[in-house]
CSV table of C-alpha atoms and ligand atoms in Angstrom, one decimal:
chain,number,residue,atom,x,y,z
A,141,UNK,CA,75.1,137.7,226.9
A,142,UNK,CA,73.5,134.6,225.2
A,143,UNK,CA,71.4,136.2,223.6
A,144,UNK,CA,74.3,138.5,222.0
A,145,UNK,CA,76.2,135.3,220.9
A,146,UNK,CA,73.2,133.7,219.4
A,147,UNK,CA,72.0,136.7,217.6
A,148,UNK,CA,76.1,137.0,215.7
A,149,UNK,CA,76.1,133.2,215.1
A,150,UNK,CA,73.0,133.2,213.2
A,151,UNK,CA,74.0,136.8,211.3
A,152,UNK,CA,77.3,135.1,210.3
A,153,UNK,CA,75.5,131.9,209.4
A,154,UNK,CA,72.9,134.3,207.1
A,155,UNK,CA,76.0,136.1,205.2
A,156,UNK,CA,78.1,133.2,205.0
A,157,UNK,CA,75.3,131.2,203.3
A,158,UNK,CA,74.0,133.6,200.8
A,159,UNK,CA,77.1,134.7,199.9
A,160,UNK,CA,77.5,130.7,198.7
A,161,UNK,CA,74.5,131.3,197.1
A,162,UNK,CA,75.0,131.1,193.3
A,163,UNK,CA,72.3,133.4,191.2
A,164,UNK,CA,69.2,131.8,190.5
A,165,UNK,CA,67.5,132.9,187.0
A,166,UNK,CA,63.8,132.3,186.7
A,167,UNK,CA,64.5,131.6,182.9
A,168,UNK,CA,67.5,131.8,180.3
A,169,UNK,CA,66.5,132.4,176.9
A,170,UNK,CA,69.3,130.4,174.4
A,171,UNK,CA,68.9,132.1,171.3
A,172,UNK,CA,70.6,129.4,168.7
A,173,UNK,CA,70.1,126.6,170.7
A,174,UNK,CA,69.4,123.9,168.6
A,175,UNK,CA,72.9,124.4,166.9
A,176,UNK,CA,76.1,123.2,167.5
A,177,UNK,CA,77.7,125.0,170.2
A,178,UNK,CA,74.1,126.0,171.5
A,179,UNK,CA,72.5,122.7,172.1
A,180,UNK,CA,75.4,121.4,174.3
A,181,UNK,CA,75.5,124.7,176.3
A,182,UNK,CA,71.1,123.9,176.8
A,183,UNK,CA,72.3,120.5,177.8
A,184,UNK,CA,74.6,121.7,180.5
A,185,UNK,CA,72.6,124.7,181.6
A,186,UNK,CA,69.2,121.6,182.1
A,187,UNK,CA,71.9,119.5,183.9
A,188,UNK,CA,72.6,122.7,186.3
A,189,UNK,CA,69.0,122.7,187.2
A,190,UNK,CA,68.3,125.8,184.7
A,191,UNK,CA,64.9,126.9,183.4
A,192,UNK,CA,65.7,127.1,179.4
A,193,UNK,CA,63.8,129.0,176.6
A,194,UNK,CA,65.2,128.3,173.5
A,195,UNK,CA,64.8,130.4,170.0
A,196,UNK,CA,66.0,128.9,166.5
A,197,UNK,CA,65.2,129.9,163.3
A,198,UNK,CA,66.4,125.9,162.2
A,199,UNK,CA,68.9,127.4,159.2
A,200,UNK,CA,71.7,125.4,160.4
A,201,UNK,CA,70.1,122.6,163.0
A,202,UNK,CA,67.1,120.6,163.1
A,203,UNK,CA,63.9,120.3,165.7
A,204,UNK,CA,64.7,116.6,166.4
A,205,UNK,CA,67.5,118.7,168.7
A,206,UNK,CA,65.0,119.6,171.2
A,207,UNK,CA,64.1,116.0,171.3
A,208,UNK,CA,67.6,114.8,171.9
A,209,UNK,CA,68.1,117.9,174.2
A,210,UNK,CA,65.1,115.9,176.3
A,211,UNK,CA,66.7,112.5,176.0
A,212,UNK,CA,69.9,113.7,177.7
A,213,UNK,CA,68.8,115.2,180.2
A,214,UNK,CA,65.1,114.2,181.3
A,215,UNK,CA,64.1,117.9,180.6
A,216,UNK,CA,62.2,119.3,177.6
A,217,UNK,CA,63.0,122.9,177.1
A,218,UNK,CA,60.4,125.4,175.5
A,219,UNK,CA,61.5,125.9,172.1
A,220,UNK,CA,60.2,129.0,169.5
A,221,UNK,CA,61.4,128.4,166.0
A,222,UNK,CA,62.0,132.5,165.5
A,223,UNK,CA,64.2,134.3,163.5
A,224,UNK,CA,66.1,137.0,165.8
A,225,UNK,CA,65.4,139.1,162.4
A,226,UNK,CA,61.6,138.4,163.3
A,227,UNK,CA,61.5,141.4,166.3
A,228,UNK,CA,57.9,140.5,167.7
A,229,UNK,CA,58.9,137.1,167.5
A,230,UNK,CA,61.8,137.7,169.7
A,231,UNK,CA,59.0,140.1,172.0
A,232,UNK,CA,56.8,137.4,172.5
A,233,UNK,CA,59.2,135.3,173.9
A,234,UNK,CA,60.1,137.8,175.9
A,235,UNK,CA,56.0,138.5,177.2
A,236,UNK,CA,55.2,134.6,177.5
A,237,UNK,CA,58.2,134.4,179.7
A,238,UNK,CA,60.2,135.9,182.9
A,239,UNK,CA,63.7,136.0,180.8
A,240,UNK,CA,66.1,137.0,183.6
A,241,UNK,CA,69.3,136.4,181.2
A,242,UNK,CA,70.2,135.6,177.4
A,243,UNK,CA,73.2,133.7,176.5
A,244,UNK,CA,73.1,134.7,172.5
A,245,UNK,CA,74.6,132.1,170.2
A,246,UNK,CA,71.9,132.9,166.8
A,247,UNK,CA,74.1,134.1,163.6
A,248,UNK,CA,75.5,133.6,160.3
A,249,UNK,CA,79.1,132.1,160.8
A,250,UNK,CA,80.4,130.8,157.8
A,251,UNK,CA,83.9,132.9,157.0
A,252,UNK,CA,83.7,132.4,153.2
A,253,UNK,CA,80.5,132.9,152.7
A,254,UNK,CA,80.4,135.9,154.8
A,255,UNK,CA,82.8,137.0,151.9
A,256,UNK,CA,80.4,136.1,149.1
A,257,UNK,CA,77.3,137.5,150.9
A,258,UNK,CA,78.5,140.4,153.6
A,259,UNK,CA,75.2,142.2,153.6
A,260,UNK,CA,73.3,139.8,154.9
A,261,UNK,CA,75.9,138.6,157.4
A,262,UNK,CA,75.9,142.4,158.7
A,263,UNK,CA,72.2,142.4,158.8
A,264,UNK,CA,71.6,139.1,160.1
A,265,UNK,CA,74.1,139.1,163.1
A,266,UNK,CA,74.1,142.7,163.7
A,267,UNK,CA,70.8,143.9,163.2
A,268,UNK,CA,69.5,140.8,164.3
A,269,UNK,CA,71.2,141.1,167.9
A,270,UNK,CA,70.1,145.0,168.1
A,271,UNK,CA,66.5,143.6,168.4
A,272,UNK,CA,67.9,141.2,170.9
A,273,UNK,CA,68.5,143.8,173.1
A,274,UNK,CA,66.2,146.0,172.3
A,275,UNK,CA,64.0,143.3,173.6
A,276,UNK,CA,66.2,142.7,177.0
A,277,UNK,CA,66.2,146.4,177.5
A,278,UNK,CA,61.8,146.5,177.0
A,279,UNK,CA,61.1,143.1,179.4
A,280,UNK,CA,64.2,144.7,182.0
A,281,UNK,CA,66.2,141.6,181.6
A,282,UNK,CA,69.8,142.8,182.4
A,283,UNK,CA,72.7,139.9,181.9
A,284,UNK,CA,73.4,138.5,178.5
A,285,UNK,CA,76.3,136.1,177.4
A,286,UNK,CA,77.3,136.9,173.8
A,287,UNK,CA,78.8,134.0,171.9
A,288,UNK,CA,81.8,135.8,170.4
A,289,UNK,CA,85.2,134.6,168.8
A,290,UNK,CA,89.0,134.1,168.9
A,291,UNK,CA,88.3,135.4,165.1
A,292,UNK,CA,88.0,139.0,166.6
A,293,UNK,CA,92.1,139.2,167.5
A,294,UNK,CA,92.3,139.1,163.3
A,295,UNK,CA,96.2,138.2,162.5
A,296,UNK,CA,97.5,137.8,165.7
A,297,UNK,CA,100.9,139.4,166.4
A,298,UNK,CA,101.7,137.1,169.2
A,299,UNK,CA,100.4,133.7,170.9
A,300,UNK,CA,99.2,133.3,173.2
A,301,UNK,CA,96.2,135.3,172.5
A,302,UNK,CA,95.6,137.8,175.7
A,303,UNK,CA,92.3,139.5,175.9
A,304,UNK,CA,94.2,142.4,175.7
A,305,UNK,CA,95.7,141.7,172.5
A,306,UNK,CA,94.7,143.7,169.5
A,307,UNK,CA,91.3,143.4,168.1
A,308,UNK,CA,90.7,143.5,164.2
A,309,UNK,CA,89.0,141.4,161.7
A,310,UNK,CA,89.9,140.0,158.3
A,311,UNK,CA,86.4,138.8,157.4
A,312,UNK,CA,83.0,139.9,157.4
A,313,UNK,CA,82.1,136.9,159.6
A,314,UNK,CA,84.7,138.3,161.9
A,315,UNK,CA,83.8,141.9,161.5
A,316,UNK,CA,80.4,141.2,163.1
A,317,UNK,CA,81.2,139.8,166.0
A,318,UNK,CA,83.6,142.8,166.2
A,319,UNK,CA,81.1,145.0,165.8
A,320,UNK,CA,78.9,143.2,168.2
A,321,UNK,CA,81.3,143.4,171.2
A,322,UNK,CA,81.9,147.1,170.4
A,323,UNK,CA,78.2,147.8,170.4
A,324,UNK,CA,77.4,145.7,173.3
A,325,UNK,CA,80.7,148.1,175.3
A,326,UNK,CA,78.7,151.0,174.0
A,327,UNK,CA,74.8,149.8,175.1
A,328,UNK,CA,77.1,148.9,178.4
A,329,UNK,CA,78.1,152.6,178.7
A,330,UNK,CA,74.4,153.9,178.3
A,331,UNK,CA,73.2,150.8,180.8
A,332,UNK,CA,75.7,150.8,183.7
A,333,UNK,CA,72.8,148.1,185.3
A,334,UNK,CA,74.0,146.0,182.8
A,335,UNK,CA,75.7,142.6,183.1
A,336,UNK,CA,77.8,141.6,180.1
A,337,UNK,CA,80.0,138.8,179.2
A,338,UNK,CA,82.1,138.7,175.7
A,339,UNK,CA,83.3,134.6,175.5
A,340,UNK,CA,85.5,134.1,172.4
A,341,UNK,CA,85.7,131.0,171.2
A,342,UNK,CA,88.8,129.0,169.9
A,343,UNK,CA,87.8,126.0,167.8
A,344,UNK,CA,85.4,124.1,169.4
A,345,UNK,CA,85.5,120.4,168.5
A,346,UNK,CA,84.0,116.9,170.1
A,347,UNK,CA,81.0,116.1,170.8
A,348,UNK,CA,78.2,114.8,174.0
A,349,UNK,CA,79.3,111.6,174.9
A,350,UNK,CA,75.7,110.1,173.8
A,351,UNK,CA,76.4,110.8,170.5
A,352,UNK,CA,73.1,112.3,170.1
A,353,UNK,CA,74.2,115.7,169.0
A,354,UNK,CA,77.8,117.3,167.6
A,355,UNK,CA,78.8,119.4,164.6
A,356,UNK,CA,76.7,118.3,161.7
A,357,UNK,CA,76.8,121.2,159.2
A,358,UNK,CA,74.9,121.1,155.9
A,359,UNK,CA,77.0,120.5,152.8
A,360,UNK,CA,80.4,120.6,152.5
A,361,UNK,CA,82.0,121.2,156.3
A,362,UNK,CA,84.1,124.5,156.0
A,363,UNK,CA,86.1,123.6,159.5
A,364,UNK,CA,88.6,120.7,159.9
A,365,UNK,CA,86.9,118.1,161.9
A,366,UNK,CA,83.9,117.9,160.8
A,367,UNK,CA,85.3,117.1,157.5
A,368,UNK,CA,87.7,114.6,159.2
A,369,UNK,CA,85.2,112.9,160.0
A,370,UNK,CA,83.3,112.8,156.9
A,371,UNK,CA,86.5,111.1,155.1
A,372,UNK,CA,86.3,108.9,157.7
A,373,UNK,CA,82.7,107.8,157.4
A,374,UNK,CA,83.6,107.8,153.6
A,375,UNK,CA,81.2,110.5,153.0
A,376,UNK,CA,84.4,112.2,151.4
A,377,UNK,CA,87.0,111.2,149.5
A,378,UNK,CA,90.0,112.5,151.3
A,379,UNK,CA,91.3,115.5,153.6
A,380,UNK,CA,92.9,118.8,151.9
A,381,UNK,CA,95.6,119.7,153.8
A,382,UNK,CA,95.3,124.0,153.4
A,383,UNK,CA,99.2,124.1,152.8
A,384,UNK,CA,102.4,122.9,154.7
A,385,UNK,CA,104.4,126.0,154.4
A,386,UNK,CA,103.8,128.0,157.1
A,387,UNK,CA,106.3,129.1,160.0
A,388,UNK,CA,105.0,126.3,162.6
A,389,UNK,CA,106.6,122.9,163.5
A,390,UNK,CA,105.7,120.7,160.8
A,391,UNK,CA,104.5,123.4,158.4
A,392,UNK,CA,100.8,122.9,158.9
A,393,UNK,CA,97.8,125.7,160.6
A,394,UNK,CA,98.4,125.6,164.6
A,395,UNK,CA,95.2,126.0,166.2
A,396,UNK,CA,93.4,126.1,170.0
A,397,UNK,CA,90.8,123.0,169.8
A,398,UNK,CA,88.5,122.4,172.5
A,399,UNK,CA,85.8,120.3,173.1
A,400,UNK,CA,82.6,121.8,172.8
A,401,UNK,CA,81.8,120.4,176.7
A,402,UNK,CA,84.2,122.9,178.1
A,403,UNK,CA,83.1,125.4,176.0
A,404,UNK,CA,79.3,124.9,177.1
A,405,UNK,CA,80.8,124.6,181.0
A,406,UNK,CA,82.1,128.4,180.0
A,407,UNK,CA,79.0,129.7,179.9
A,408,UNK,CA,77.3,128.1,183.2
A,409,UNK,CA,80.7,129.6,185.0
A,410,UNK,CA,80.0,133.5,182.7
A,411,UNK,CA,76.2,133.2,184.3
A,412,UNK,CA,77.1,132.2,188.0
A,413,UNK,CA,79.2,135.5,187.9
A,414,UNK,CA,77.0,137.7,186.7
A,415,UNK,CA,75.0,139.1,189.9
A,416,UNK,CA,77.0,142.3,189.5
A,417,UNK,CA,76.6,144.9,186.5
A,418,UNK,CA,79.9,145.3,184.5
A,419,UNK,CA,81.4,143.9,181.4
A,420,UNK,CA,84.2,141.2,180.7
A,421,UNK,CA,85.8,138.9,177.4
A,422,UNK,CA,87.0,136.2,178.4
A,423,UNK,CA,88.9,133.8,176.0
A,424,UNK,CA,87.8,129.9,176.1
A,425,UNK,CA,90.4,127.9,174.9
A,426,UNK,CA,92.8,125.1,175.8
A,427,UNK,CA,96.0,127.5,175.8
A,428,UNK,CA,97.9,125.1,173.9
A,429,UNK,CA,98.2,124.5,169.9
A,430,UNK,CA,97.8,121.7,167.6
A,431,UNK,CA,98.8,121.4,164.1
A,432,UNK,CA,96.5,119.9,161.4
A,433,UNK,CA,98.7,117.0,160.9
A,434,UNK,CA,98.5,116.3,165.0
A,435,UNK,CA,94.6,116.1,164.7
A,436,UNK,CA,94.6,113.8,162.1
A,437,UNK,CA,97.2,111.8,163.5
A,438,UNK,CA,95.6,111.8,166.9
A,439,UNK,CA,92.4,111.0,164.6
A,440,UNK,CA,93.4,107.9,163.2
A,441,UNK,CA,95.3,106.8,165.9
A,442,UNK,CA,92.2,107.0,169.1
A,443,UNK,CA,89.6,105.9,166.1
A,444,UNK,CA,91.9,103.6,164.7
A,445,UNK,CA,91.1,104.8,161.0
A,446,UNK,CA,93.1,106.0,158.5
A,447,UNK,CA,92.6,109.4,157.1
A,448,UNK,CA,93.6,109.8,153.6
A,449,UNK,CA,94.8,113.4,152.7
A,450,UNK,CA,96.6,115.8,150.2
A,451,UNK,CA,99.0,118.9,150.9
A,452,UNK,CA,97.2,121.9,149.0
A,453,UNK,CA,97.0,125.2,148.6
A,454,UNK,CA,97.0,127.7,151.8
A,455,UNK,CA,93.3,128.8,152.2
A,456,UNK,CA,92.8,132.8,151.8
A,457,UNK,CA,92.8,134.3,155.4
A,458,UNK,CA,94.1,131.6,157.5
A,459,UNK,CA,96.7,132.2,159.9
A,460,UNK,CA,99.6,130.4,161.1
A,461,UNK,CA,99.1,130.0,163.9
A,462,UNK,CA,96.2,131.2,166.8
A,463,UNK,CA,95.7,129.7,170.4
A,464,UNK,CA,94.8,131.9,173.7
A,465,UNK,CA,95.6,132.3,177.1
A,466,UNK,CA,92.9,131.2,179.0
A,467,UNK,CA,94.1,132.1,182.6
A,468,UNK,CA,91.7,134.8,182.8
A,469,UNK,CA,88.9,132.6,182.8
A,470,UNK,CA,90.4,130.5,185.4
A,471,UNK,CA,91.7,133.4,187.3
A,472,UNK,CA,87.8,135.4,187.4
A,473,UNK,CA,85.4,132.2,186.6
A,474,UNK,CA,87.4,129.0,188.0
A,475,UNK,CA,87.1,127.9,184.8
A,476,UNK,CA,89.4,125.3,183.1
A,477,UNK,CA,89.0,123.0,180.2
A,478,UNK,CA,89.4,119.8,180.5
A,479,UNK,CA,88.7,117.4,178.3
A,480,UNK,CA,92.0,116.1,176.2
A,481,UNK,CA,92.6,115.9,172.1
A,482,UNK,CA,92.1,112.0,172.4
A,483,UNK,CA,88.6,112.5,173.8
A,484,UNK,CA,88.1,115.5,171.8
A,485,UNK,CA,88.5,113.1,168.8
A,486,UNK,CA,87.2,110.2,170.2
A,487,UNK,CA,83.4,112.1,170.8
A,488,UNK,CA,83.7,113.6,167.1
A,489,UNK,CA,83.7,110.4,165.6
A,490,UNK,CA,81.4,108.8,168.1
A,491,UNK,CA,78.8,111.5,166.8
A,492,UNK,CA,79.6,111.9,163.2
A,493,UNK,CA,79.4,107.7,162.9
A,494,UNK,CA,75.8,107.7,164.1
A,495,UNK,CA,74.5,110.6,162.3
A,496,UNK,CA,72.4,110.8,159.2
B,527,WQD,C1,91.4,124.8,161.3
B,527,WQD,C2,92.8,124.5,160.6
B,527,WQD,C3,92.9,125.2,158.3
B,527,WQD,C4,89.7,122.6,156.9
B,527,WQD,C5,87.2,128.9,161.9
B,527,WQD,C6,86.6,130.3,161.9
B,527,WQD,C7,86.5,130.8,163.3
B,527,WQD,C8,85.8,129.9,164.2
B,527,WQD,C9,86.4,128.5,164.2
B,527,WQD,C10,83.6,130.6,164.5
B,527,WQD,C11,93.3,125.6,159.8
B,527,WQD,C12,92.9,123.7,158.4
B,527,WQD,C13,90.6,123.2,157.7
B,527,WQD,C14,90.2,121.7,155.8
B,527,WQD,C15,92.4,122.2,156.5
B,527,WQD,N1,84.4,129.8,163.9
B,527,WQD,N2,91.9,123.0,157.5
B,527,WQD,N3,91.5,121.5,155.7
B,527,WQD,O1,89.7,128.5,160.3
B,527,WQD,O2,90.8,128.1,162.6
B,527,WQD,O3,88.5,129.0,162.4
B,527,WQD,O4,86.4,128.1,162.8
B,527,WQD,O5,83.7,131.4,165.3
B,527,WQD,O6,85.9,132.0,163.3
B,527,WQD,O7,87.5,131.1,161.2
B,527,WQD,O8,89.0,126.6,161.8
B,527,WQD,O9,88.5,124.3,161.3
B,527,WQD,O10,88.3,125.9,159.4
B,527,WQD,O11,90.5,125.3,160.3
B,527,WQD,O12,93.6,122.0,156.4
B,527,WQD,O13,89.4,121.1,155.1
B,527,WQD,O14,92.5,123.4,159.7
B,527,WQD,O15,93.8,125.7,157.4
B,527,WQD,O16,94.7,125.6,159.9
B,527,WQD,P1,89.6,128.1,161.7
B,527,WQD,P2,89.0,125.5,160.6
């Protein structure tokens, strides 16, 4: 009889236990990782006790990353500067290292000059993720977190933005990740071992609290906050305001900002619920709006800076307005953001004040 009750206690101790048991990867391979969104999901999956790989072809980001990536967090990841275009390049990783999953952030993603240029865009991203895979597919690694976009639900009919709302897209920027999600439903079809998870982003903003990296495009900054806070190091004149005419409360774009913390948090929560082959899009967003005159009041008023600006013309393709619903997320990854506009704000400026 003892025996019997000592032989179910340790069974249900066994199951209970490895159940808890998140995945363990041997290695995740961060393709873009020295970039923006990239480099504070690396800091996030080090912190989590990850082993990181990390290929950049440096377009849009520099090396001293990985050094600042290190100074964070104690860790220094293994870093290949390779183009995802360059398909040995991509193999070797893939042969000098036990790559269990990818989280793939590498790609073009300017909107307008996605317009200018959309052949390379479509061959860069597209063609450039195909060897991707076909890479994952030779080395058997099976789970892969694709960084797609709140751009892919085009003009939305309705916020919030369900993942079940229509899909469409209204640049070429936004036809490849589009494209990318439908081939990646497709490879998922043909791979039923597969484990795939779709994250579209809303507008990441903020920045690591260290200030050591943030969003630091080259040239002019296309997106709103980085060239907030360019006025407001006086690197720039003064904000254009893209129009004031549009159906929303005070006239002025409506969008989902989130810091770019929760956003990286996203993709730690997409990996730990991976173990099981399928595929899922998940929005990340904040589920609530902010017009552009509310992030540069909330700006100027957390900073304590004034941001000079002009009302101008709308901008070609924007919407009125575009935040999600991000209750799936919570519902199937018990994931939340969490960081406010203030702090959003707050980090930008903390970052963009100490960069070069
Ligand atoms: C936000 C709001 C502008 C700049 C883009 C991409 C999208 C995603 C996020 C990658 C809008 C207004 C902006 C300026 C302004 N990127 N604005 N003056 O357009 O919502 O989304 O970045 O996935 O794919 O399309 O972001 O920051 O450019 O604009 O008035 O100088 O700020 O009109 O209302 P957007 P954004």
């Amino acid at each position: 009889m003892l025996e019997y009750v000592l032989v179910n206690i340790y069974k249900y101790l066994l199951i209970h236990y490895t159940r808890k048991a998140r995945v363990v990867y041997m290695s995740v391979l961060v393709t873009g990782g020295t970039g923006y969104i990239g480099s504070h999901t690396c800091v996030e999956l080090l912190k989590k006790g990850y082993d990181i790989v990390i290929a950049d072809n440096l377009s849009n980001s520099e090396i001293d990353v990985v050094d600042k990536i290190e100074k964070i967090t104690g860790k220094r990841p293994a870093f290949y500067e390779v183009d995802i275009l360059d398909r040995d390049g991509i193999e070797r990783i893939f042969s000098a290292h036990k790559i269990d999953a990818v989280i793939h952030f590498a790609g073009k993603k300017a909107v307008g000059e996605s317009v200018e240029k959309p052949l390379m865009y479509y061959h860069n991203n597209i063609t450039g993720t195909i060897y991707v895979l076909e890479a994952m597919l030779k080395f058997g690694c099976k789970r892969i977190v694709f960084s797609s976009s709140a751009t892919v639900y085009g003009v939305p009919k309705t916020v919030p933005i369900k993942e079940d709302s229509p899909l469409s897209a209204v640049n070429p920027y936004g036809a490849t990740k589009l494209y990318i999600e439908g081939m990646l439903k497709d490879l998922y079809v043909a791979n039923k071992d597969l484990s795939i998870t779709l994250l579209r982003y809303f507008n990441p903003i903020g920045a690591h609290e260290s200030g050591l990296i943030g969003d630091n495009p080259n040239g002019i900054p296309n997106n709103l906050m980085p060239y907030i806070t360019r006025v407001a190091k006086g690197a720039l004149p003064q904000l254009g305001v893209y129009g004031n005419d549009y159906p929303t409360h005070d006239g002025t774009g409506v969008r989902d900002y989130i810091h770019v913390i929760d956003l990286a948090v996203g993709h730690i929560k997409a990996l730990e619920h991976m173990d099981r082959p399928g595929i899922n899009a998940y929005n990340l967003g904040t589920g609530k709006g902010y017009s552009v005159l509310e992030i540069v009041n909330a700006f100027e008023k957390i900073n304590n800076i004034k941001i000079p600006y002009i009302i101008t013309e709308r901008r070609p393709g924007d919407v009125a307005e575009c935040y999600s619903d991000p209750s799936k997320a919570k519902d199937e990854l018990g994931w939340v953001a969490e960081y406010s506009l203030e702090e959003m704000c707050a980090s930008s400026w903390n970052f963009q004040r100490q960069a070069n």
